[in-house]
Amino acid sequence: MSTGPSVKDVAALAQVSVGTVSNVLNRPDQVTPDKRKRVQAAIAQLGFVRNESARSLRSGSSRSLGMLVLDVRNPFFTDVALGAEDVAEDHKYSFILANSSEDARREQTYLDLFEEQRVQGILITPFGDVLQRLEAMRARGIPSVLVDRLAGSEDFCSVSVDDEAGGRTAMEHLIASGAERPAFVGGPFTLQQVADRHAGALAAAEAAGVALQVFETPNLKFERGRQIGDIIGDLRQSRRPDAVFAANDQLALGLLQSFTAKGIRVPDEIALIGFDDIDFASQSSIPLSSIRQPRQLIGERAAQLLFDEIENPGGHGHQQIVFTPELVVRASSRQG
């Protein structure tokens, strides 16, 4: 079975050494323009494609980054990944996107895979308790940056938003719009983002002297929002929340679909606000109010921090970047 032209074939046709071909592929600035042009012409004529797997085995690493997110179906994470991928492309790195699906075992499996693929760095939105594993990977030459989660120590870089401030802003908006029986929908509370958003909402409710109902979900997916919407819709009106803050837009859109199917008028009977401000939020049948995160910017900054550690390990200083989220008011919570 043919394996295609080799580096030796390119060198013979260009009448240069194998080392010169390697320099053209990896360090072209070290090759004279004449030799570089001859090598590039030979590559084009032969149809040579470098064997990246073999190069990775020789060097012990690959020119690739791994990114592991909670739910790749959530457009928020897609936008974050796009921002990170743009930075990887600028550095001429390939980009591997993986989905833990909020499953700790799956998360560990992908971390194993990233090590086997010899990625040079990892961007991760953790689900399980992986910090010790990430520390061990850094000791083996694979640094990581936490995404959409504030690092609990100065041993890691992280890029996130102030989730507690976002939760507080969302609940203050609902209460200012007339809510007397607000509710929070989200989970699991083992996810720090969910816990912080709930803490902010609870603080705002307590400051206003109103009780906050809580409907915990096992994950943040659209289907769970629809299920909780059915539960809320079946409650007697005296017990039913008159406003809901959902921990993300996926849940909020599921709630909205359920409320609409049950004939519950949004926002007249139940005001609704989500978190993330994904594109679908503004495009839903009733445009959804949301707490906006700078999605692509989060990915860009995380990747920039990761490359700084990859390229400058001795001089790199860990940073914890926290953005302030923004309230976006639309029809789902606007009264009158």
mmCIF file with all atom_site columns, N, CA and C in Angstrom, residues 7 16 40 58 73 99 116 119 137 143 149-150 174 176 181 191-192 235 256 275 278 282 291 297 304-305 308 322 331:
data_model
loop_
_atom_site.group_PDB
_atom_site.id
_atom_site.type_symbol
_atom_site.label_atom_id
_atom_site.label_alt_id
_atom_site.label_comp_id
_atom_site.label_asym_id
_atom_site.label_entity_id
_atom_site.label_seq_id
_atom_site.pdbx_PDB_ins_code
_atom_site.Cartn_x
_atom_site.Cartn_y
_atom_site.Cartn_z
_atom_site.occupancy
_atom_site.B_iso_or_equiv
_atom_site.pdbx_formal_charge
_atom_site.auth_seq_id
_atom_site.auth_comp_id
_atom_site.auth_asym_id
_atom_site.auth_atom_id
_atom_site.pdbx_PDB_model_num
ATOM 1  N N  . VAL A 1 7   ? 9.512   12.858 2.844  1.00 0.00 ? 7   VAL A N  1
ATOM 2  C CA . VAL A 1 7   ? 10.414  13.999 2.966  1.00 0.00 ? 7   VAL A CA 1
ATOM 3  C C  . VAL A 1 7   ? 11.656  13.771 2.106  1.00 0.00 ? 7   VAL A C  1
ATOM 4  N N  . VAL A 1 16  ? 18.050  19.328 -2.160 1.00 0.00 ? 16  VAL A N  1
ATOM 5  C CA . VAL A 1 16  ? 18.466  19.868 -0.863 1.00 0.00 ? 16  VAL A CA 1
ATOM 6  C C  . VAL A 1 16  ? 18.511  18.703 0.122  1.00 0.00 ? 16  VAL A C  1
ATOM 7  N N  . GLN A 1 40  ? 9.240   24.243 -1.791 1.00 0.00 ? 40  GLN A N  1
ATOM 8  C CA . GLN A 1 40  ? 7.793   24.438 -1.930 1.00 0.00 ? 40  GLN A CA 1
ATOM 9  C C  . GLN A 1 40  ? 7.303   23.966 -3.299 1.00 0.00 ? 40  GLN A C  1
ATOM 10 N N  . ARG A 1 58  ? 7.599   12.000 17.382 1.00 0.00 ? 58  ARG A N  1
ATOM 11 C CA . ARG A 1 58  ? 9.012   12.359 17.534 1.00 0.00 ? 58  ARG A CA 1
ATOM 12 C C  . ARG A 1 58  ? 9.196   13.479 18.545 1.00 0.00 ? 58  ARG A C  1
ATOM 13 N N  . ARG A 1 73  ? -24.213 21.050 22.475 1.00 0.00 ? 73  ARG A N  1
ATOM 14 C CA . ARG A 1 73  ? -25.478 21.442 21.834 1.00 0.00 ? 73  ARG A CA 1
ATOM 15 C C  . ARG A 1 73  ? -25.939 22.825 22.282 1.00 0.00 ? 73  ARG A C  1
ATOM 16 N N  . ASN A 1 99  ? -17.177 17.066 24.081 1.00 0.00 ? 99  ASN A N  1
ATOM 17 C CA . ASN A 1 99  ? -18.391 17.326 24.851 1.00 0.00 ? 99  ASN A CA 1
ATOM 18 C C  . ASN A 1 99  ? -18.467 16.360 26.033 1.00 0.00 ? 99  ASN A C  1
ATOM 19 N N  . GLU A 1 116 ? -3.370  11.316 25.100 1.00 0.00 ? 116 GLU A N  1
ATOM 20 C CA . GLU A 1 116 ? -2.927  10.384 24.073 1.00 0.00 ? 116 GLU A CA 1
ATOM 21 C C  . GLU A 1 116 ? -2.632  11.102 22.758 1.00 0.00 ? 116 GLU A C  1
ATOM 22 N N  . VAL A 1 119 ? -1.920  16.814 22.919 1.00 0.00 ? 119 VAL A N  1
ATOM 23 C CA . VAL A 1 119 ? -2.262  18.223 22.744 1.00 0.00 ? 119 VAL A CA 1
ATOM 24 C C  . VAL A 1 119 ? -1.314  19.072 23.584 1.00 0.00 ? 119 VAL A C  1
ATOM 25 N N  . MET A 1 137 ? -1.471  16.903 34.784 1.00 0.00 ? 137 MET A N  1
ATOM 26 C CA . MET A 1 137 ? -1.227  17.050 33.355 1.00 0.00 ? 137 MET A CA 1
ATOM 27 C C  . MET A 1 137 ? -0.278  18.213 33.088 1.00 0.00 ? 137 MET A C  1
ATOM 28 N N  . PRO A 1 143 ? -0.559  22.393 29.929 1.00 0.00 ? 143 PRO A N  1
ATOM 29 C CA . PRO A 1 143 ? -1.266  23.369 30.760 1.00 0.00 ? 143 PRO A CA 1
ATOM 30 C C  . PRO A 1 143 ? -2.740  23.448 30.405 1.00 0.00 ? 143 PRO A C  1
ATOM 31 N N  . ARG A 1 149 ? -15.761 29.354 34.347 1.00 0.00 ? 149 ARG A N  1
ATOM 32 C CA . ARG A 1 149 ? -15.700 29.021 35.765 1.00 0.00 ? 149 ARG A CA 1
ATOM 33 C C  . ARG A 1 149 ? -14.497 29.720 36.386 1.00 0.00 ? 149 ARG A C  1
ATOM 34 N N  . LEU A 1 150 ? -14.726 30.409 37.486 1.00 0.00 ? 150 LEU A N  1
ATOM 35 C CA . LEU A 1 150 ? -13.641 31.094 38.184 1.00 0.00 ? 150 LEU A CA 1
ATOM 36 C C  . LEU A 1 150 ? -12.758 30.073 38.878 1.00 0.00 ? 150 LEU A C  1
ATOM 37 N N  . LEU A 1 174 ? -36.718 41.242 37.693 1.00 0.00 ? 174 LEU A N  1
ATOM 38 C CA . LEU A 1 174 ? -38.040 40.630 37.803 1.00 0.00 ? 174 LEU A CA 1
ATOM 39 C C  . LEU A 1 174 ? -38.857 41.276 38.917 1.00 0.00 ? 174 LEU A C  1
ATOM 40 N N  . ALA A 1 176 ? -38.436 44.324 40.161 1.00 0.00 ? 176 ALA A N  1
ATOM 41 C CA . ALA A 1 176 ? -38.778 45.691 39.750 1.00 0.00 ? 176 ALA A CA 1
ATOM 42 C C  . ALA A 1 176 ? -39.927 45.698 38.750 1.00 0.00 ? 176 ALA A C  1
ATOM 43 N N  . ARG A 1 181 ? -43.901 36.485 43.506 1.00 0.00 ? 181 ARG A N  1
ATOM 44 C CA . ARG A 1 181 ? -43.656 35.056 43.774 1.00 0.00 ? 181 ARG A CA 1
ATOM 45 C C  . ARG A 1 181 ? -42.613 34.546 42.784 1.00 0.00 ? 181 ARG A C  1
ATOM 46 N N  . LEU A 1 191 ? -22.714 22.367 40.097 1.00 0.00 ? 191 LEU A N  1
ATOM 47 C CA . LEU A 1 191 ? -22.082 23.244 39.121 1.00 0.00 ? 191 LEU A CA 1
ATOM 48 C C  . LEU A 1 191 ? -21.950 24.631 39.736 1.00 0.00 ? 191 LEU A C  1
ATOM 49 N N  . GLN A 1 192 ? -20.725 25.133 39.801 1.00 0.00 ? 192 GLN A N  1
ATOM 50 C CA . GLN A 1 192 ? -20.493 26.398 40.476 1.00 0.00 ? 192 GLN A CA 1
ATOM 51 C C  . GLN A 1 192 ? -21.265 27.542 39.830 1.00 0.00 ? 192 GLN A C  1
ATOM 52 N N  . LEU A 1 235 ? -49.519 23.866 38.617 1.00 0.00 ? 235 LEU A N  1
ATOM 53 C CA . LEU A 1 235 ? -49.769 24.352 39.973 1.00 0.00 ? 235 LEU A CA 1
ATOM 54 C C  . LEU A 1 235 ? -51.001 25.252 40.011 1.00 0.00 ? 235 LEU A C  1
ATOM 55 N N  . LEU A 1 256 ? -40.491 28.454 28.241 1.00 0.00 ? 256 LEU A N  1
ATOM 56 C CA . LEU A 1 256 ? -41.349 29.269 27.385 1.00 0.00 ? 256 LEU A CA 1
ATOM 57 C C  . LEU A 1 256 ? -42.212 28.390 26.486 1.00 0.00 ? 256 LEU A C  1
ATOM 58 N N  . PHE A 1 275 ? -30.223 33.221 30.957 1.00 0.00 ? 275 PHE A N  1
ATOM 59 C CA . PHE A 1 275 ? -28.826 33.604 31.192 1.00 0.00 ? 275 PHE A CA 1
ATOM 60 C C  . PHE A 1 275 ? -27.993 33.091 30.024 1.00 0.00 ? 275 PHE A C  1
ATOM 61 N N  . ILE A 1 278 ? -27.958 33.685 24.207 1.00 0.00 ? 278 ILE A N  1
ATOM 62 C CA . ILE A 1 278 ? -27.637 33.011 22.946 1.00 0.00 ? 278 ILE A CA 1
ATOM 63 C C  . ILE A 1 278 ? -28.487 33.632 21.837 1.00 0.00 ? 278 ILE A C  1
ATOM 64 N N  . SER A 1 282 ? -33.210 36.062 21.246 1.00 0.00 ? 282 SER A N  1
ATOM 65 C CA . SER A 1 282 ? -33.889 37.180 20.589 1.00 0.00 ? 282 SER A CA 1
ATOM 66 C C  . SER A 1 282 ? -34.812 36.724 19.470 1.00 0.00 ? 282 SER A C  1
ATOM 67 N N  . ILE A 1 291 ? -29.434 37.464 30.631 1.00 0.00 ? 291 ILE A N  1
ATOM 68 C CA . ILE A 1 291 ? -28.203 38.061 31.135 1.00 0.00 ? 291 ILE A CA 1
ATOM 69 C C  . ILE A 1 291 ? -27.103 37.700 30.144 1.00 0.00 ? 291 ILE A C  1
ATOM 70 N N  . LEU A 1 297 ? -15.679 36.428 23.216 1.00 0.00 ? 297 LEU A N  1
ATOM 71 C CA . LEU A 1 297 ? -14.554 37.058 23.908 1.00 0.00 ? 297 LEU A CA 1
ATOM 72 C C  . LEU A 1 297 ? -14.022 36.160 25.023 1.00 0.00 ? 297 LEU A C  1
ATOM 73 N N  . GLN A 1 304 ? -5.906  32.868 24.518 1.00 0.00 ? 304 GLN A N  1
ATOM 74 C CA . GLN A 1 304 ? -4.716  33.725 24.607 1.00 0.00 ? 304 GLN A CA 1
ATOM 75 C C  . GLN A 1 304 ? -3.912  33.429 25.864 1.00 0.00 ? 304 GLN A C  1
ATOM 76 N N  . LEU A 1 305 ? -4.607  33.234 26.981 1.00 0.00 ? 305 LEU A N  1
ATOM 77 C CA . LEU A 1 305 ? -3.917  32.875 28.221 1.00 0.00 ? 305 LEU A CA 1
ATOM 78 C C  . LEU A 1 305 ? -3.227  31.524 28.088 1.00 0.00 ? 305 LEU A C  1
ATOM 79 N N  . ASP A 1 308 ? -0.085  31.836 26.033 1.00 0.00 ? 308 ASP A N  1
ATOM 80 C CA . ASP A 1 308 ? 0.971   32.506 26.787 1.00 0.00 ? 308 ASP A CA 1
ATOM 81 C C  . ASP A 1 308 ? 1.705   31.506 27.682 1.00 0.00 ? 308 ASP A C  1
ATOM 82 N N  . VAL A 1 322 ? -12.531 38.074 35.042 1.00 0.00 ? 322 VAL A N  1
ATOM 83 C CA . VAL A 1 322 ? -13.968 37.995 35.341 1.00 0.00 ? 322 VAL A CA 1
ATOM 84 C C  . VAL A 1 322 ? -14.673 39.153 34.647 1.00 0.00 ? 322 VAL A C  1
ATOM 85 N N  . ALA A 1 331 ? -39.254 41.084 25.446 1.00 0.00 ? 331 ALA A N  1
ATOM 86 C CA . ALA A 1 331 ? -40.694 40.996 25.706 1.00 0.00 ? 331 ALA A CA 1
ATOM 87 C C  . ALA A 1 331 ? -41.052 40.013 26.798 1.00 0.00 ? 331 ALA A C  1
#
